[in-house]
Short mmCIF file of C-alpha atoms in Angstrom, two decimals:
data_model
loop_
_atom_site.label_atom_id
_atom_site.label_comp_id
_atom_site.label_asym_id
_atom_site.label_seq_id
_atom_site.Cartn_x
_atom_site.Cartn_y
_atom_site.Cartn_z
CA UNK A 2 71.90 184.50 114.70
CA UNK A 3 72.31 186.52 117.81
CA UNK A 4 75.18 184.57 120.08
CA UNK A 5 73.82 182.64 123.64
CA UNK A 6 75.79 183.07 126.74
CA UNK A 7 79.56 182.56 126.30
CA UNK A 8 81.24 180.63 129.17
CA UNK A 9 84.71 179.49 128.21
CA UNK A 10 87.21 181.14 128.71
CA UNK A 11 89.45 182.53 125.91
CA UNK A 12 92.58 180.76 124.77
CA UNK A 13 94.23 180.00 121.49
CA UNK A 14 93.78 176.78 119.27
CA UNK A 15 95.36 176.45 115.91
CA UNK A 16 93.45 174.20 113.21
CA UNK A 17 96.46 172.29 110.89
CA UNK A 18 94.58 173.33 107.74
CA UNK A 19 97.36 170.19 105.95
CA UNK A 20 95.10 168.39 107.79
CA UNK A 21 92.03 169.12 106.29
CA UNK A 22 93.26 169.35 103.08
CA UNK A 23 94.68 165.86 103.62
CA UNK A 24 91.04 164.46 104.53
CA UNK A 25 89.69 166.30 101.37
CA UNK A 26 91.96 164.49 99.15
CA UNK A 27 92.09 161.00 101.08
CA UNK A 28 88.52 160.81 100.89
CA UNK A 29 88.42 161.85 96.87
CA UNK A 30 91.16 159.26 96.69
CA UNK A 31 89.63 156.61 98.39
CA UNK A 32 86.42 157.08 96.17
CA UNK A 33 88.14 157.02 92.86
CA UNK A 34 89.92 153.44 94.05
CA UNK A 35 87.36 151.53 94.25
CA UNK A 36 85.08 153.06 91.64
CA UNK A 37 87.95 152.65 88.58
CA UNK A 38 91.10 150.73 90.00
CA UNK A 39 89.67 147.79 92.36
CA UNK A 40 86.79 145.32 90.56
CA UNK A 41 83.32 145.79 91.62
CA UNK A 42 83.08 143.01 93.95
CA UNK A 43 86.47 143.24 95.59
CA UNK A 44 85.86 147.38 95.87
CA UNK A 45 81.97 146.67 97.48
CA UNK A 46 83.52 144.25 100.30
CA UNK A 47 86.25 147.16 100.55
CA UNK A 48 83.78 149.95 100.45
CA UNK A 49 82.08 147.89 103.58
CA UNK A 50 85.21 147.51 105.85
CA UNK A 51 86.02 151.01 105.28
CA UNK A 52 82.82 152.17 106.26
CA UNK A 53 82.67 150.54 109.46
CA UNK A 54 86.07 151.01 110.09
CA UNK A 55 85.33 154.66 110.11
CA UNK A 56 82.91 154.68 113.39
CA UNK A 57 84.84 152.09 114.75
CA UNK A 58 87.87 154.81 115.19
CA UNK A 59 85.47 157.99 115.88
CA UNK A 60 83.64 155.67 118.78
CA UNK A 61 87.61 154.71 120.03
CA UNK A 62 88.75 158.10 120.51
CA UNK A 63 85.32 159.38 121.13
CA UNK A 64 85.99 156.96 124.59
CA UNK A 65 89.56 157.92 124.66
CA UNK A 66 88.23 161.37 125.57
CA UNK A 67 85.98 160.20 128.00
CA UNK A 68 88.09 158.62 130.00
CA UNK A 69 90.20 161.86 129.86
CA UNK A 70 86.69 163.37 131.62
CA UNK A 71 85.66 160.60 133.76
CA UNK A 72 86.40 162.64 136.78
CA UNK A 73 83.59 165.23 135.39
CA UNK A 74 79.74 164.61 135.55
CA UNK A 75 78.92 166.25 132.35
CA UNK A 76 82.11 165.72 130.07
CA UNK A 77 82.64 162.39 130.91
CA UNK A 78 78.98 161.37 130.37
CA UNK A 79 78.75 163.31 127.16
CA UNK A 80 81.25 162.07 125.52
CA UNK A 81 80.88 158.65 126.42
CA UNK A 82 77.08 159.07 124.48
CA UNK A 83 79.12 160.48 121.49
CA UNK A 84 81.11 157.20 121.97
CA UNK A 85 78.29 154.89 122.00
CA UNK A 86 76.43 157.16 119.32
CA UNK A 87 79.19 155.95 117.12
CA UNK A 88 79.63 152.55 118.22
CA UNK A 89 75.58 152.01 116.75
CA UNK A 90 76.67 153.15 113.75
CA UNK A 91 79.77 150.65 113.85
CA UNK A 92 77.01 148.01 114.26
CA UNK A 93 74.74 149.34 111.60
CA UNK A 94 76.88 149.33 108.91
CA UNK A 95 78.52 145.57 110.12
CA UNK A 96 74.62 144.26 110.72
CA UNK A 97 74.26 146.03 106.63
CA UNK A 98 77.21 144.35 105.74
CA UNK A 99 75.78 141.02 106.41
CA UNK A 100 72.28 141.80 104.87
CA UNK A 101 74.16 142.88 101.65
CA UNK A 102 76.98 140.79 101.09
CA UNK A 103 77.10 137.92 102.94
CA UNK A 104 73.26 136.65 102.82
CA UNK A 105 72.19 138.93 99.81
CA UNK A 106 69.35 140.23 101.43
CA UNK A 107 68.27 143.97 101.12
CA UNK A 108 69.54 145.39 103.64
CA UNK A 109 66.83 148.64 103.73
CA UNK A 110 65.25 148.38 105.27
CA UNK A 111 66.16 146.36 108.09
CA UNK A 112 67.30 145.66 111.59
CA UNK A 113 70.63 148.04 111.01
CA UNK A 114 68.60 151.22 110.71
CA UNK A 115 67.99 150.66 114.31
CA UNK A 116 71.71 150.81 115.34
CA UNK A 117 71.67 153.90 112.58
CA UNK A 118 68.97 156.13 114.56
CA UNK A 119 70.40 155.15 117.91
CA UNK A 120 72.90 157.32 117.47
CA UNK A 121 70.74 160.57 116.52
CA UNK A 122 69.88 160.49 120.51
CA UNK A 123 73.12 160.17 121.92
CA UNK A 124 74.48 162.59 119.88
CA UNK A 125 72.13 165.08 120.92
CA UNK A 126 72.45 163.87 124.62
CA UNK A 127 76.18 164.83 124.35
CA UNK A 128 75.43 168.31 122.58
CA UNK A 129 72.58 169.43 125.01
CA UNK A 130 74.43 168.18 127.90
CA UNK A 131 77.71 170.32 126.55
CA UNK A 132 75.23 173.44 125.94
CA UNK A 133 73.28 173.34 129.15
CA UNK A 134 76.84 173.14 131.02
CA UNK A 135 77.83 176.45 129.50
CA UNK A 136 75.11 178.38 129.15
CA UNK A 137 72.83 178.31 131.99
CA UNK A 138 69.84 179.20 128.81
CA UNK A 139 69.70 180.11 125.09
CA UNK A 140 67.89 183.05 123.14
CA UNK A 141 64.49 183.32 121.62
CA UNK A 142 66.54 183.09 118.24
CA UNK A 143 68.02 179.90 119.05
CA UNK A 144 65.28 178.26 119.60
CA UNK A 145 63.37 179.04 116.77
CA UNK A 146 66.57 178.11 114.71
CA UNK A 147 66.19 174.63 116.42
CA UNK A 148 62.40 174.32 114.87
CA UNK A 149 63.19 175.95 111.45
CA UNK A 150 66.57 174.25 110.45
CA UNK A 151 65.28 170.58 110.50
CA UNK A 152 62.18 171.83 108.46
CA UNK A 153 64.29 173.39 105.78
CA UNK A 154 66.28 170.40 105.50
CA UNK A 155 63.36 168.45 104.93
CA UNK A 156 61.66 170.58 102.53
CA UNK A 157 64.59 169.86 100.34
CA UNK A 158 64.27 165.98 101.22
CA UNK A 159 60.93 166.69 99.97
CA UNK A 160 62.00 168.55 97.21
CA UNK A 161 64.71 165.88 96.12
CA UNK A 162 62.22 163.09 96.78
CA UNK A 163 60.13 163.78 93.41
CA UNK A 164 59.40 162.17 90.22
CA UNK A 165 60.26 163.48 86.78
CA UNK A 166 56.84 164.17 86.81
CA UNK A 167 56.89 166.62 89.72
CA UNK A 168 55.05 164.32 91.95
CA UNK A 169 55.93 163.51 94.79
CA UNK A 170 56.90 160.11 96.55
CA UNK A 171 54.14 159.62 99.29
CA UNK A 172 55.18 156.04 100.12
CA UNK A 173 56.47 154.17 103.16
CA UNK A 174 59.80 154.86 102.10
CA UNK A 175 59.30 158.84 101.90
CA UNK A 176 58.02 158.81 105.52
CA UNK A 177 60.77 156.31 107.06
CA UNK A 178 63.31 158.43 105.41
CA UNK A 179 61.80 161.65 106.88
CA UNK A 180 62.24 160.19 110.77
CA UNK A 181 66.21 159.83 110.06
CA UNK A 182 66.08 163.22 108.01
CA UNK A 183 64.40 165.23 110.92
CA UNK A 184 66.57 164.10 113.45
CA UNK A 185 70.22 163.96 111.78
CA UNK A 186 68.89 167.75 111.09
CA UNK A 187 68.15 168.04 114.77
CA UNK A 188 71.29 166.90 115.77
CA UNK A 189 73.14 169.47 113.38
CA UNK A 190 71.02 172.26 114.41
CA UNK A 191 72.10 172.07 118.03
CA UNK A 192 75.55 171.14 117.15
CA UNK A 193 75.70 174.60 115.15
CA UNK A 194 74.34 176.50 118.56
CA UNK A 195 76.95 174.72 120.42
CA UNK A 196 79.68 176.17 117.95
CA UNK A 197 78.11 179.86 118.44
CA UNK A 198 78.24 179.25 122.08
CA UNK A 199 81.83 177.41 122.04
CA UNK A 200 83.49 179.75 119.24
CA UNK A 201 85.82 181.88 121.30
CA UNK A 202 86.67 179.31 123.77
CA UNK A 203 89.04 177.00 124.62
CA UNK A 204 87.07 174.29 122.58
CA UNK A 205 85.75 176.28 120.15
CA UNK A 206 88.14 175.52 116.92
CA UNK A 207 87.29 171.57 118.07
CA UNK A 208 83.67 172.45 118.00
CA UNK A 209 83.45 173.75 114.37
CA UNK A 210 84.75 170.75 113.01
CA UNK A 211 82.27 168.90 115.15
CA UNK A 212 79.50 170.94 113.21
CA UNK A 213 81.22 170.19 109.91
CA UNK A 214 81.65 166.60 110.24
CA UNK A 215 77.72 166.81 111.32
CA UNK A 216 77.08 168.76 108.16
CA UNK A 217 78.81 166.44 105.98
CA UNK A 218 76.96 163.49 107.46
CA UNK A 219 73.13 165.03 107.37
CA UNK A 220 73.93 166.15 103.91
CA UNK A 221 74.95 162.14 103.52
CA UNK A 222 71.61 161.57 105.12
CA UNK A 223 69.57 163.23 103.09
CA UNK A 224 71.09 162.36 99.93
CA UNK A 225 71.25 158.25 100.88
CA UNK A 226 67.31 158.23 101.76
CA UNK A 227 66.66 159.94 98.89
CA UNK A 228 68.76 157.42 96.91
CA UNK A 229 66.61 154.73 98.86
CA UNK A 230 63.49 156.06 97.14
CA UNK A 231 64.44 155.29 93.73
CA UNK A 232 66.57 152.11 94.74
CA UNK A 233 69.77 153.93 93.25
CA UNK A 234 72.08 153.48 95.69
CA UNK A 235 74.82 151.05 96.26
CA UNK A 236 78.19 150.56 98.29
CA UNK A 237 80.66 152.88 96.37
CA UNK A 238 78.08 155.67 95.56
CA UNK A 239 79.68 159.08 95.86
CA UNK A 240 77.48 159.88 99.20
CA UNK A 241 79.60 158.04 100.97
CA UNK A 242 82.47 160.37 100.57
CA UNK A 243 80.14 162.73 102.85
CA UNK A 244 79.97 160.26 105.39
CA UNK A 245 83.94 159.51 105.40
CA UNK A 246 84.62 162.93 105.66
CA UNK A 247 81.91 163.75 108.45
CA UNK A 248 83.89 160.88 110.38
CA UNK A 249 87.16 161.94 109.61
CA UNK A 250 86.14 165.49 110.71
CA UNK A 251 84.48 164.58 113.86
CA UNK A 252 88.05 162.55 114.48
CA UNK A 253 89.81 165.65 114.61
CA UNK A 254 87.36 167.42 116.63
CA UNK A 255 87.84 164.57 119.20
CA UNK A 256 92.31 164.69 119.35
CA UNK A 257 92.01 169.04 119.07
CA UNK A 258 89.57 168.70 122.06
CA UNK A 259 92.21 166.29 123.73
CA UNK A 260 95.29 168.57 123.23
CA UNK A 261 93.57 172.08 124.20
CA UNK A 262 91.47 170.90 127.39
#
Protein backbone atom coordinates (compact mmCIF):
# COMPACT_ATOMS: atom_id res chain seq x y z
CA UNK A 1 0.00 0.00 0.00
CA UNK A 2 1.37 3.26 -1.18
CA UNK A 3 2.01 5.54 2.22
CA UNK A 4 -0.59 8.88 2.79
CA UNK A 5 0.90 12.11 3.84
CA UNK A 6 3.40 11.84 6.74
CA UNK A 7 3.10 14.66 9.33
CA UNK A 8 5.01 13.82 12.48
CA UNK A 9 7.91 14.56 12.93
CA UNK A 10 10.74 11.98 13.36
CA UNK A 11 11.99 10.89 16.75
CA UNK A 12 12.98 7.66 18.37
CA UNK A 13 10.70 5.21 20.43
CA UNK A 14 11.94 1.93 21.69
CA UNK A 15 9.26 -1.02 22.04
CA UNK A 16 10.42 -3.30 25.44
CA UNK A 17 9.99 -6.47 23.36
CA UNK A 18 10.11 -8.31 27.53
CA UNK A 19 7.08 -6.73 27.38
CA UNK A 20 5.42 -8.34 24.77
CA UNK A 21 6.75 -11.45 25.37
CA UNK A 22 5.44 -11.08 28.92
CA UNK A 23 1.74 -10.46 27.54
CA UNK A 24 2.22 -13.55 25.23
CA UNK A 25 2.90 -15.76 28.06
CA UNK A 26 0.51 -14.07 30.76
CA UNK A 27 -2.25 -14.47 28.52
CA UNK A 28 -1.29 -18.41 27.62
CA UNK A 29 -0.96 -18.62 31.38
CA UNK A 30 -4.00 -17.19 32.35
CA UNK A 31 -5.88 -19.54 29.82
CA UNK A 32 -4.36 -22.75 30.96
CA UNK A 33 -5.53 -21.71 34.84
CA UNK A 34 -8.72 -21.78 34.55
CA UNK A 35 -9.16 -24.40 31.85
CA UNK A 36 -7.04 -27.32 34.02
CA UNK A 37 -6.11 -25.87 37.58
CA UNK A 38 -9.32 -23.80 38.84
CA UNK A 39 -12.96 -25.92 38.73
CA UNK A 40 -15.30 -25.01 36.08
CA UNK A 41 -17.53 -22.89 38.02
CA UNK A 42 -15.00 -21.07 40.14
CA UNK A 43 -12.73 -20.54 36.65
CA UNK A 44 -16.22 -19.19 34.61
CA UNK A 45 -16.92 -16.46 37.49
CA UNK A 46 -12.98 -15.87 37.15
CA UNK A 47 -12.95 -15.91 33.42
CA UNK A 48 -15.85 -13.03 33.87
CA UNK A 49 -13.98 -10.62 36.27
CA UNK A 50 -11.00 -10.91 34.20
CA UNK A 51 -12.68 -10.02 31.21
CA UNK A 52 -14.16 -6.96 32.37
CA UNK A 53 -11.37 -6.11 34.30
CA UNK A 54 -9.50 -5.88 31.10
CA UNK A 55 -11.56 -2.74 29.51
CA UNK A 56 -11.97 -1.46 32.75
CA UNK A 57 -7.95 -0.67 32.75
CA UNK A 58 -7.67 0.10 28.80
CA UNK A 59 -10.82 2.74 29.34
CA UNK A 60 -8.62 4.13 32.73
CA UNK A 61 -5.57 4.90 30.98
CA UNK A 62 -7.31 5.42 27.74
CA UNK A 63 -8.72 8.74 30.04
CA UNK A 64 -5.44 9.06 31.72
CA UNK A 65 -4.21 10.13 28.28
CA UNK A 66 -6.86 12.36 27.68
CA UNK A 67 -6.52 14.35 30.28
CA UNK A 68 -2.79 14.56 29.29
CA UNK A 69 -4.54 16.21 25.84
CA UNK A 70 -7.33 18.11 27.25
CA UNK A 71 -5.69 21.29 26.27
CA UNK A 72 -5.93 19.93 22.45
CA UNK A 73 -9.21 19.84 20.33
CA UNK A 74 -8.45 16.72 18.51
CA UNK A 75 -6.24 14.58 21.01
CA UNK A 76 -8.14 15.22 23.86
CA UNK A 77 -11.48 14.42 22.16
CA UNK A 78 -10.08 11.34 20.51
CA UNK A 79 -8.92 9.76 23.08
CA UNK A 80 -11.55 10.40 25.40
CA UNK A 81 -13.91 8.29 22.51
CA UNK A 82 -11.21 5.52 22.79
CA UNK A 83 -11.95 5.88 26.56
CA UNK A 84 -15.59 5.60 26.39
CA UNK A 85 -15.22 2.99 23.42
CA UNK A 86 -13.80 0.86 26.14
CA UNK A 87 -15.82 1.74 28.98
CA UNK A 88 -19.06 0.03 26.65
CA UNK A 89 -17.24 -2.83 26.49
CA UNK A 90 -16.61 -2.73 30.41
CA UNK A 91 -20.45 -2.65 30.54
CA UNK A 92 -21.02 -5.33 27.99
CA UNK A 93 -19.20 -7.89 29.39
CA UNK A 94 -20.60 -6.85 33.30
CA UNK A 95 -24.41 -6.56 31.68
CA UNK A 96 -23.15 -10.53 30.06
CA UNK A 97 -22.00 -11.38 33.27
CA UNK A 98 -25.33 -11.01 34.80
CA UNK A 99 -27.28 -12.68 31.86
CA UNK A 100 -24.89 -15.72 32.26
CA UNK A 101 -24.14 -16.26 35.69
CA UNK A 102 -26.12 -14.61 37.94
CA UNK A 103 -29.81 -15.02 36.31
CA UNK A 104 -28.82 -17.93 33.86
CA UNK A 105 -30.20 -16.38 31.01
CA UNK A 106 -28.49 -16.49 27.51
CA UNK A 107 -26.82 -13.81 27.35
CA UNK A 108 -26.68 -13.65 23.11
CA UNK A 109 -28.15 -12.22 22.28
CA UNK A 110 -29.06 -9.50 24.42
CA UNK A 111 -28.98 -5.99 25.76
CA UNK A 112 -24.89 -6.23 26.20
CA UNK A 113 -24.25 -6.42 22.48
CA UNK A 114 -25.38 -2.91 22.54
CA UNK A 115 -22.61 -1.67 24.93
CA UNK A 116 -20.34 -4.21 22.56
CA UNK A 117 -21.04 -2.23 19.13
CA UNK A 118 -20.91 1.11 20.87
CA UNK A 119 -17.57 0.96 20.92
CA UNK A 120 -16.94 0.12 17.05
CA UNK A 121 -17.97 4.05 16.58
CA UNK A 122 -15.90 5.60 19.01
CA UNK A 123 -13.11 3.81 18.09
CA UNK A 124 -13.29 4.88 14.69
CA UNK A 125 -14.17 8.51 15.85
CA UNK A 126 -10.74 8.51 17.63
CA UNK A 127 -8.83 6.94 14.51
CA UNK A 128 -10.41 9.28 11.81
CA UNK A 129 -10.11 12.18 14.02
CA UNK A 130 -6.15 11.16 14.60
CA UNK A 131 -5.85 10.63 10.62
CA UNK A 132 -7.64 13.71 9.43
CA UNK A 133 -5.30 15.75 11.99
CA UNK A 134 -2.23 14.52 10.16
CA UNK A 135 -2.93 14.15 6.90
CA UNK A 136 -4.92 16.86 5.47
CA UNK A 137 -6.27 13.59 2.77
CA UNK A 138 -5.45 9.93 1.95
CA UNK A 139 -4.67 8.10 -1.48
CA UNK A 140 -6.88 6.42 -3.98
CA UNK A 141 -5.22 3.15 -2.48
CA UNK A 142 -6.32 3.81 0.89
CA UNK A 143 -9.49 4.10 0.29
CA UNK A 144 -10.14 1.24 -1.61
CA UNK A 145 -8.21 -0.71 1.19
CA UNK A 146 -10.95 0.73 3.55
CA UNK A 147 -13.83 -1.04 1.22
CA UNK A 148 -11.87 -4.29 0.48
CA UNK A 149 -10.41 -5.22 4.00
CA UNK A 150 -13.81 -5.49 5.86
CA UNK A 151 -15.10 -7.60 2.84
CA UNK A 152 -12.27 -10.05 3.04
CA UNK A 153 -12.76 -10.43 6.59
CA UNK A 154 -16.18 -11.29 6.08
CA UNK A 155 -15.82 -13.62 3.32
CA UNK A 156 -13.93 -15.69 5.79
CA UNK A 157 -16.82 -15.10 8.47
CA UNK A 158 -18.73 -16.48 5.69
CA UNK A 159 -16.46 -19.04 4.98
CA UNK A 160 -16.12 -20.16 8.76
CA UNK A 161 -19.89 -19.83 9.19
CA UNK A 162 -20.69 -23.25 7.23
CA UNK A 163 -22.03 -26.58 7.88
CA UNK A 164 -20.22 -29.88 7.44
CA UNK A 165 -22.31 -29.98 4.64
CA UNK A 166 -20.89 -26.92 2.90
CA UNK A 167 -23.97 -24.94 3.41
CA UNK A 168 -24.10 -22.13 4.64
CA UNK A 169 -25.80 -20.55 7.84
CA UNK A 170 -28.40 -18.00 6.39
CA UNK A 171 -30.09 -17.37 9.77
CA UNK A 172 -30.63 -14.40 12.06
CA UNK A 173 -27.61 -15.22 13.76
CA UNK A 174 -25.32 -15.18 10.47
CA UNK A 175 -26.60 -11.65 9.69
CA UNK A 176 -26.36 -10.14 13.41
CA UNK A 177 -22.92 -11.49 13.50
CA UNK A 178 -22.02 -9.89 10.12
CA UNK A 179 -23.00 -6.10 11.55
CA UNK A 180 -20.24 -6.61 14.47
CA UNK A 181 -17.90 -8.43 11.83
CA UNK A 182 -18.06 -5.49 9.26
CA UNK A 183 -17.42 -2.93 11.59
CA UNK A 184 -14.66 -4.40 14.10
CA UNK A 185 -13.07 -4.90 10.39
CA UNK A 186 -13.74 -1.25 9.73
CA UNK A 187 -12.25 -0.16 12.69
CA UNK A 188 -8.97 -2.27 11.98
CA UNK A 189 -8.77 -1.17 8.50
CA UNK A 190 -8.41 2.49 9.42
CA UNK A 191 -6.39 1.73 12.41
CA UNK A 192 -3.81 -0.02 9.91
CA UNK A 193 -3.85 3.44 7.64
CA UNK A 194 -3.26 5.31 10.73
CA UNK A 195 -0.05 3.09 11.45
CA UNK A 196 1.19 3.75 7.65
CA UNK A 197 0.57 7.34 8.24
CA UNK A 198 2.02 7.37 12.02
CA UNK A 199 5.04 4.83 11.34
CA UNK A 200 8.01 7.15 11.35
CA UNK A 201 6.72 9.48 13.87
CA UNK A 202 6.87 10.30 17.18
CA UNK A 203 3.78 7.98 17.85
CA UNK A 204 4.33 5.62 15.45
CA UNK A 205 5.87 2.48 17.56
CA UNK A 206 2.52 3.31 19.95
CA UNK A 207 0.43 3.10 16.87
CA UNK A 208 1.44 -0.44 15.71
CA UNK A 209 0.53 -1.92 18.79
CA UNK A 210 -2.73 -0.05 18.53
CA UNK A 211 -3.26 -2.00 15.14
CA UNK A 212 -2.20 -5.24 16.80
CA UNK A 213 -4.30 -5.13 19.77
CA UNK A 214 -7.17 -4.26 16.99
CA UNK A 215 -6.07 -7.30 15.07
CA UNK A 216 -6.14 -9.55 17.92
CA UNK A 217 -9.60 -8.37 18.90
CA UNK A 218 -11.42 -8.56 15.19
CA UNK A 219 -9.78 -11.89 14.85
CA UNK A 220 -11.65 -12.50 18.50
CA UNK A 221 -14.65 -11.12 16.71
CA UNK A 222 -14.88 -13.14 14.09
CA UNK A 223 -14.07 -16.26 15.71
CA UNK A 224 -16.76 -15.59 18.88
CA UNK A 225 -19.77 -14.93 16.27
CA UNK A 226 -18.88 -17.71 14.53
CA UNK A 227 -18.82 -19.74 17.77
CA UNK A 228 -22.37 -18.09 18.37
CA UNK A 229 -23.66 -19.88 15.26
CA UNK A 230 -23.17 -23.28 16.42
CA UNK A 231 -23.79 -22.37 20.23
CA UNK A 232 -20.07 -23.57 20.99
CA UNK A 233 -18.88 -21.04 22.90
CA UNK A 234 -18.51 -20.49 26.55
CA UNK A 235 -16.51 -18.32 29.20
CA UNK A 236 -12.97 -19.94 29.09
CA UNK A 237 -12.96 -20.69 25.29
CA UNK A 238 -9.53 -20.08 23.82
CA UNK A 239 -10.92 -16.81 21.81
CA UNK A 240 -10.72 -15.07 24.62
CA UNK A 241 -7.00 -15.14 24.80
CA UNK A 242 -7.36 -12.84 21.52
CA UNK A 243 -9.34 -10.49 23.28
CA UNK A 244 -6.90 -10.31 26.49
CA UNK A 245 -4.14 -9.79 24.40
CA UNK A 246 -5.85 -7.09 22.03
CA UNK A 247 -6.45 -5.26 25.52
CA UNK A 248 -3.25 -5.78 26.90
CA UNK A 249 -1.74 -4.50 23.59
CA UNK A 250 -3.85 -1.51 23.21
CA UNK A 251 -2.61 -0.84 27.11
CA UNK A 252 0.75 -0.41 25.98
CA UNK A 253 -0.07 1.59 23.06
CA UNK A 254 -1.82 3.98 25.54
CA UNK A 255 1.56 4.38 28.44
CA UNK A 256 4.25 4.39 25.00
CA UNK A 257 1.96 7.21 23.67
CA UNK A 258 2.17 8.85 27.25
CA UNK A 259 6.02 8.67 27.61
CA UNK A 260 6.99 9.79 23.86
CA UNK A 261 4.38 12.78 23.38
Amino acid sequence: MKEPEIVPDKIRSRLDYRALIGIALLVVLFHVLINYIIGTDDADTIASIFSFFNPLVVASVGFIVAVRYRKSLVFGKSYTALAIGYLSIFFGEVTYMLYDIVYNIEPYPSIADVFFFIQYPLLLVHLILNIKFFAQKINKISKIWIIIMPIIILLGYSILSTTEDGIEIFEFDFYYGIVFIYFSALTLSFAVIGAMIFKEGAIGKAWVLLVIGILFNTMGDTWYYNLELFEAYDLVHPVNMFWYAGYWLVIYALIKLKQVV
